[in-house]
PDB file of C-alpha atoms in Angstrom:
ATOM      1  CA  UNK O   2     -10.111  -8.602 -26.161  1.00 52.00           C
ATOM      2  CA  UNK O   3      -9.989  -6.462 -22.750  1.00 57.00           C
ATOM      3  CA  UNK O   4      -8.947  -8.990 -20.372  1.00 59.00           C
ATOM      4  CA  UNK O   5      -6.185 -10.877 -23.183  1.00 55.00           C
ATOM      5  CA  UNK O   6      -5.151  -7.786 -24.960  1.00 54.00           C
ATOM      6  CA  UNK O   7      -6.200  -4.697 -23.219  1.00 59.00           C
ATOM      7  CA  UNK O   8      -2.831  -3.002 -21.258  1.00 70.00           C
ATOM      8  CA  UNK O   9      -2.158  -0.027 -18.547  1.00 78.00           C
ATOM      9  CA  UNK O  10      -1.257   3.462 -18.655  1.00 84.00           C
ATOM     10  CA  UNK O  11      -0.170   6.025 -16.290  1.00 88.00           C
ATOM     11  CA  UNK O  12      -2.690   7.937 -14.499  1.00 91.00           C
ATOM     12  CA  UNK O  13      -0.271  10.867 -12.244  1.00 94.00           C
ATOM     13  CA  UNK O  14      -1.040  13.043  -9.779  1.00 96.00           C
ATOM     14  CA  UNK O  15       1.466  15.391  -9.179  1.00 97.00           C
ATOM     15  CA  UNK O  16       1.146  17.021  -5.235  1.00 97.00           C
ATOM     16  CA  UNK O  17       2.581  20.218  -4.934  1.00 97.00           C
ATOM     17  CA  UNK O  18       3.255  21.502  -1.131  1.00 96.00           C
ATOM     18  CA  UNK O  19       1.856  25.498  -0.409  1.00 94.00           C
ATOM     19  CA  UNK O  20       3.231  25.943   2.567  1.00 91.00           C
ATOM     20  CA  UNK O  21       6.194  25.380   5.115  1.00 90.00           C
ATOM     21  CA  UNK O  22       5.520  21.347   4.187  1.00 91.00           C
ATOM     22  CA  UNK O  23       7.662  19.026   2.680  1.00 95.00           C
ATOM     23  CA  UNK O  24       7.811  15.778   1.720  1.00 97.00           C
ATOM     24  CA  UNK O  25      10.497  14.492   3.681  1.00 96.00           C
ATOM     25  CA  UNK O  26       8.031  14.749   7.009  1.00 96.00           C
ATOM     26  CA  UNK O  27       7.120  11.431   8.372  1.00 97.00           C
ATOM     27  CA  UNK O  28       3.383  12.751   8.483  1.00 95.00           C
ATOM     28  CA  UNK O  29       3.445  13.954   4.965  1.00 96.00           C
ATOM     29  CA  UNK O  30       4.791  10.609   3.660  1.00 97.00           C
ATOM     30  CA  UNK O  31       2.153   8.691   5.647  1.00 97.00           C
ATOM     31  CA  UNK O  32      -0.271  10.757   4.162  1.00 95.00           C
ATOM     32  CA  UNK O  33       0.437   9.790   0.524  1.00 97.00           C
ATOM     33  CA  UNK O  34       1.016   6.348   1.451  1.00 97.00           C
ATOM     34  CA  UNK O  35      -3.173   6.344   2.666  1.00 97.00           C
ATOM     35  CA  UNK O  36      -3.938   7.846  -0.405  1.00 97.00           C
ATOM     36  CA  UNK O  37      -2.261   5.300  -2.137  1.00 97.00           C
ATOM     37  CA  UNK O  38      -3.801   2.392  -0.448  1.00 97.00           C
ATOM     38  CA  UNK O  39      -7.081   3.823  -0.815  1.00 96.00           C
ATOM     39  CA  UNK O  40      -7.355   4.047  -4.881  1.00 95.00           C
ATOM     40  CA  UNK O  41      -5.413   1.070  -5.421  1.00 95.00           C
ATOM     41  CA  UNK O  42      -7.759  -1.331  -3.041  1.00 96.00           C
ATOM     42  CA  UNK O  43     -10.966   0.235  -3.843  1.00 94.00           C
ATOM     43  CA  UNK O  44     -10.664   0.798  -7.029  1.00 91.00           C
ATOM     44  CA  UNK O  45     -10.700  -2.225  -9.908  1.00 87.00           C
ATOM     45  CA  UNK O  46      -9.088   0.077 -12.612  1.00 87.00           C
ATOM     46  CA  UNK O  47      -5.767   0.541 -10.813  1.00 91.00           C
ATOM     47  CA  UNK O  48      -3.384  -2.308 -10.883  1.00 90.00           C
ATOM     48  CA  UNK O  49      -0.450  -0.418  -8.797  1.00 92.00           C
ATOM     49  CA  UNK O  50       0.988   2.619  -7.990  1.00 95.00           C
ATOM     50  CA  UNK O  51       4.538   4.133  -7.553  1.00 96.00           C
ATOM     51  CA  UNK O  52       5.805   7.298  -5.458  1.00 97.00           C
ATOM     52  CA  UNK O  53       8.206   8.480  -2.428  1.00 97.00           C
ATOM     53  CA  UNK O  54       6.017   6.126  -0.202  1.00 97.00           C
ATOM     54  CA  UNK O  55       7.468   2.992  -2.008  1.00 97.00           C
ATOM     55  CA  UNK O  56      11.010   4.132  -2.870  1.00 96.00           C
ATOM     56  CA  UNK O  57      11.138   5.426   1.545  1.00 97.00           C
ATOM     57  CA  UNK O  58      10.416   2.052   2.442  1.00 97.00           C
ATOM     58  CA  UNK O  59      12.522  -0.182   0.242  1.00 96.00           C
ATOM     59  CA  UNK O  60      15.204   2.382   1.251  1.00 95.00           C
ATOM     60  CA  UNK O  61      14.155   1.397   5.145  1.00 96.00           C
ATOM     61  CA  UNK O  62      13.840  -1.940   4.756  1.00 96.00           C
ATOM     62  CA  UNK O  63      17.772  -2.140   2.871  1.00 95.00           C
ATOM     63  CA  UNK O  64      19.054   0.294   5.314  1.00 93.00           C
ATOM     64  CA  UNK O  65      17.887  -2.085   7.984  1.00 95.00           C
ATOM     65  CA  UNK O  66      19.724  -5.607   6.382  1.00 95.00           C
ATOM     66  CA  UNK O  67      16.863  -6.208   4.455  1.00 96.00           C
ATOM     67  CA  UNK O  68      14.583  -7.171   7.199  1.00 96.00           C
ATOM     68  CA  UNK O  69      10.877  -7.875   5.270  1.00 96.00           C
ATOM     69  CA  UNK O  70       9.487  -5.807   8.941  1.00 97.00           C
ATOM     70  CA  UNK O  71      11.403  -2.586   8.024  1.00 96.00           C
ATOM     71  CA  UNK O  72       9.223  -1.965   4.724  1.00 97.00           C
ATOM     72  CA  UNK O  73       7.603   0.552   6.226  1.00 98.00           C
ATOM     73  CA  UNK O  74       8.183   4.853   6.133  1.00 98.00           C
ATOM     74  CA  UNK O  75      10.457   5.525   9.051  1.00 97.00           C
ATOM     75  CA  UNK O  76       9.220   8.173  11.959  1.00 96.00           C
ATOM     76  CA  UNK O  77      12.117   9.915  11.302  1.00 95.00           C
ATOM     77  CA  UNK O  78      12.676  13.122   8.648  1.00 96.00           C
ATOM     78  CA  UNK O  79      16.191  12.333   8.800  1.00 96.00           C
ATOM     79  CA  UNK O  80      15.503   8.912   7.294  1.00 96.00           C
ATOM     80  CA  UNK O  81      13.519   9.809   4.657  1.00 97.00           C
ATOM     81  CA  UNK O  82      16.109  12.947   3.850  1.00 95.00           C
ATOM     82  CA  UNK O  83      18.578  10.179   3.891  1.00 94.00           C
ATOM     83  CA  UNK O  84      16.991   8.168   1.396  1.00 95.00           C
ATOM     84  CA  UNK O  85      16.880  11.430  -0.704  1.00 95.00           C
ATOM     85  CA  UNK O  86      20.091  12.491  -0.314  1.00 94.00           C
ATOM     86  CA  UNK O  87      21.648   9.088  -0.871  1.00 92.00           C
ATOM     87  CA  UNK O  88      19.326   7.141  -3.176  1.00 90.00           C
ATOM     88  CA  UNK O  89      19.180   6.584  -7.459  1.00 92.00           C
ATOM     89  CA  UNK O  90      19.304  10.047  -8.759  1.00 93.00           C
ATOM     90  CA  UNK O  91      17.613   9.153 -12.329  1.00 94.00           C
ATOM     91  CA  UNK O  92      14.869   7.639 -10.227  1.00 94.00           C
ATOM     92  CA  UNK O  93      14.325  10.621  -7.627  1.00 95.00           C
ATOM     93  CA  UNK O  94      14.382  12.829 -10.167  1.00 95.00           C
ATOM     94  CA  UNK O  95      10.792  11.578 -11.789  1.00 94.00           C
ATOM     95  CA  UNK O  96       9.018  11.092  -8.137  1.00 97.00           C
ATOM     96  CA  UNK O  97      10.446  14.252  -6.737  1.00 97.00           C
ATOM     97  CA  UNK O  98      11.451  17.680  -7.010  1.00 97.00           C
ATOM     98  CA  UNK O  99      14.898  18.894  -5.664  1.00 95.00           C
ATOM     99  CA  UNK O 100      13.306  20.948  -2.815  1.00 96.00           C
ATOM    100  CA  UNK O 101      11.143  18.140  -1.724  1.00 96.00           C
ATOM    101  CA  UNK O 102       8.169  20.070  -2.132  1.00 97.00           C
ATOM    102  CA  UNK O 103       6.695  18.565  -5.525  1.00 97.00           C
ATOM    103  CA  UNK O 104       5.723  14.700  -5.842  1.00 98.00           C
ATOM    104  CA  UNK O 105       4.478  12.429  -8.538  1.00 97.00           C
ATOM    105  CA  UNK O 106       2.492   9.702  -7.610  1.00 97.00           C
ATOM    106  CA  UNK O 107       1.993   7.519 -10.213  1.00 95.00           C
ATOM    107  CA  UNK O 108      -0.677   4.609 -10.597  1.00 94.00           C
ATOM    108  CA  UNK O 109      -0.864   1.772 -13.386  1.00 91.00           C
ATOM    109  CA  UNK O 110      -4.596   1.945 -14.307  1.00 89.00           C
ATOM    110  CA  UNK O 111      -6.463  -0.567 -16.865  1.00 85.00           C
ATOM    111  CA  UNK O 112      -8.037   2.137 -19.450  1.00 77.00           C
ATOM    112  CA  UNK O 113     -12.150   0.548 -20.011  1.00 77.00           C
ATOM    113  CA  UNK O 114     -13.435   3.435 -21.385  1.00 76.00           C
ATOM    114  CA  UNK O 115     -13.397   7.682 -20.564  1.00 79.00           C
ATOM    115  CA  UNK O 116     -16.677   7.563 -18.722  1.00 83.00           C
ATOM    116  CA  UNK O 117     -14.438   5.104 -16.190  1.00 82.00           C
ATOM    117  CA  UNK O 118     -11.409   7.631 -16.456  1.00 84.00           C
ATOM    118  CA  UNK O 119     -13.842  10.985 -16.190  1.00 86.00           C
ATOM    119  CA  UNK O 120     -15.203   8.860 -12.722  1.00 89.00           C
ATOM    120  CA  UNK O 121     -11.678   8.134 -11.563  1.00 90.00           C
ATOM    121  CA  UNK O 122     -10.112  11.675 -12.322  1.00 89.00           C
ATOM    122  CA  UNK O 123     -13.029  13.038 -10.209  1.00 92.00           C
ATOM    123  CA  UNK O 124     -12.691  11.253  -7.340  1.00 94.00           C
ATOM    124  CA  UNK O 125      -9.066  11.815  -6.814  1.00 94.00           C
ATOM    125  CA  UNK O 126      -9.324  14.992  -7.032  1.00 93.00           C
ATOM    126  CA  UNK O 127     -12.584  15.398  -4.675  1.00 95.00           C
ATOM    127  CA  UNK O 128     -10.328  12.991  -2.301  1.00 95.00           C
ATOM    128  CA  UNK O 129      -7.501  14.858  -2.320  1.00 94.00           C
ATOM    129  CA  UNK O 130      -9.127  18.680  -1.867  1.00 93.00           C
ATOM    130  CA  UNK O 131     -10.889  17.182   1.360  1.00 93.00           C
ATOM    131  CA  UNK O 132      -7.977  15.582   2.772  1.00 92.00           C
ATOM    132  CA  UNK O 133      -5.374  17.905   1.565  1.00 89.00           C
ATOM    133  CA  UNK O 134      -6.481  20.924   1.862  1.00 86.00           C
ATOM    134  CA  UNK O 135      -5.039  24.426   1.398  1.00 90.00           C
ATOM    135  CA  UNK O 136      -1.711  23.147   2.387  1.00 93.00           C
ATOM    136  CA  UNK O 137      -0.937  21.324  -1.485  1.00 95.00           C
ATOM    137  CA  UNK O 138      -2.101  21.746  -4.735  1.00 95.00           C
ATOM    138  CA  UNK O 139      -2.396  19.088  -6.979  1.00 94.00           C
ATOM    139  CA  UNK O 140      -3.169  18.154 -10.869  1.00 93.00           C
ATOM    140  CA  UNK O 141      -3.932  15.088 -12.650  1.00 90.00           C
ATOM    141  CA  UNK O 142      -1.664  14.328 -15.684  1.00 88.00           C
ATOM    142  CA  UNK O 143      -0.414  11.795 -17.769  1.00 82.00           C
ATOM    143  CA  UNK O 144      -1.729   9.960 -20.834  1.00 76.00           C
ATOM    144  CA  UNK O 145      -5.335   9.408 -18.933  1.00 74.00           C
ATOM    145  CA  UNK O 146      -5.612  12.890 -18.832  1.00 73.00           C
ATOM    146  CA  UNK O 147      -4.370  13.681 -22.471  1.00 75.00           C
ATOM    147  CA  UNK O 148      -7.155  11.010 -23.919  1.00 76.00           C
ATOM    148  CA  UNK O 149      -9.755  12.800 -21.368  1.00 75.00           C
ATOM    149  CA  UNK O 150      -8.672  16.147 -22.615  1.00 78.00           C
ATOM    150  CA  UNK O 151      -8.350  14.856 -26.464  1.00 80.00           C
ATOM    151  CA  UNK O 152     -11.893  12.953 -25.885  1.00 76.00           C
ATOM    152  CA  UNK O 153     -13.465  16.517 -24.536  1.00 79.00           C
ATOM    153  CA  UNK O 154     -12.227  18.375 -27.355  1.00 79.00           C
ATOM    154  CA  UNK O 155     -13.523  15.893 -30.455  1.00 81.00           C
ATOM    155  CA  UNK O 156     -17.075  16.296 -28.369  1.00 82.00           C
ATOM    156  CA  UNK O 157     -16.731  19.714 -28.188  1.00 83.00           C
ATOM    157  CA  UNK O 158     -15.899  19.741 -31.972  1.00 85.00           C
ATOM    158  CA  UNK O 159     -18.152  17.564 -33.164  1.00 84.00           C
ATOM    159  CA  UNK O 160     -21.046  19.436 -31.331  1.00 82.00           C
TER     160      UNK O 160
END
């Protein structure tokens, strides 16, 4: 029933920055992009994710005719401002805030069961402290963290 029937939902991390960062910095963008790779190669549950990193390099790659070897996040802030400034509002507007300081990074993840989500939820966040640090906040949302929360609350209850 899993494997023929079973579908995805949205696990989101939103990344806020805390300091004098944004997320049009080369460094910052790179940063996510790890993150990214990480979860969605080591872990089984995630199928794909979606974020700035993604939308910065299609941007690249059609800024430079299309060329498969330009699919990557430019060195340049400019670039990535550019591809702010000039790309699809409606999309921008759920991946980013206006300031640039606020992302949503948002990964397609095959729901097994809550002990698999509870696992998942905590290592993001343990990965993200560490390699974060003070300079962004962050906070899991999304339905996975709606049926975590709703699944706390009917143990809680029924205790």
């Amino acid at each position: 029933m899993k494997k023929k029937f079973g579908g995805t939902i949205p696990f989101i991390v939103v990344i806020q920055s805390e300091k004098d960062i944004d997320f049009t910095d080369p460094n910052t963008v790179k940063l996510v992009e790890k993150f990214e790779n990480k979860f969605v190669t080591e872990n089984r549950q995630i199928t794909s994710a979606f974020s700035i990193v993604e939308y910065v390099k299609e941007f690249n790659q059609a800024f430079n005719s299309n060329n498969p070897s330009s699919y990557i996040i430019p060195d340049s802030r400019l670039d990535i401002a550019d591809a702010f400034e000039l790309g699809d509002t409606e999309v921008l507007e759920r991946i980013i805030s206006p300031d640039h300081r606020q992302i949503c990074v948002t990964f397609n993840t095959i729901w097994d069961s809550n002990e698999s989500g509870y696992r998942l939820h905590s290592q993001v966040t343990d990965y993200l402290t560490k390699t974060l640090k003070s300079d962004f906040s962050l906070h899991i949302t999304g339905l996975s963290s709606l049926y975590l929360t709703m699944d706390k609350h009917l143990q809680e209850s029924q205790i």
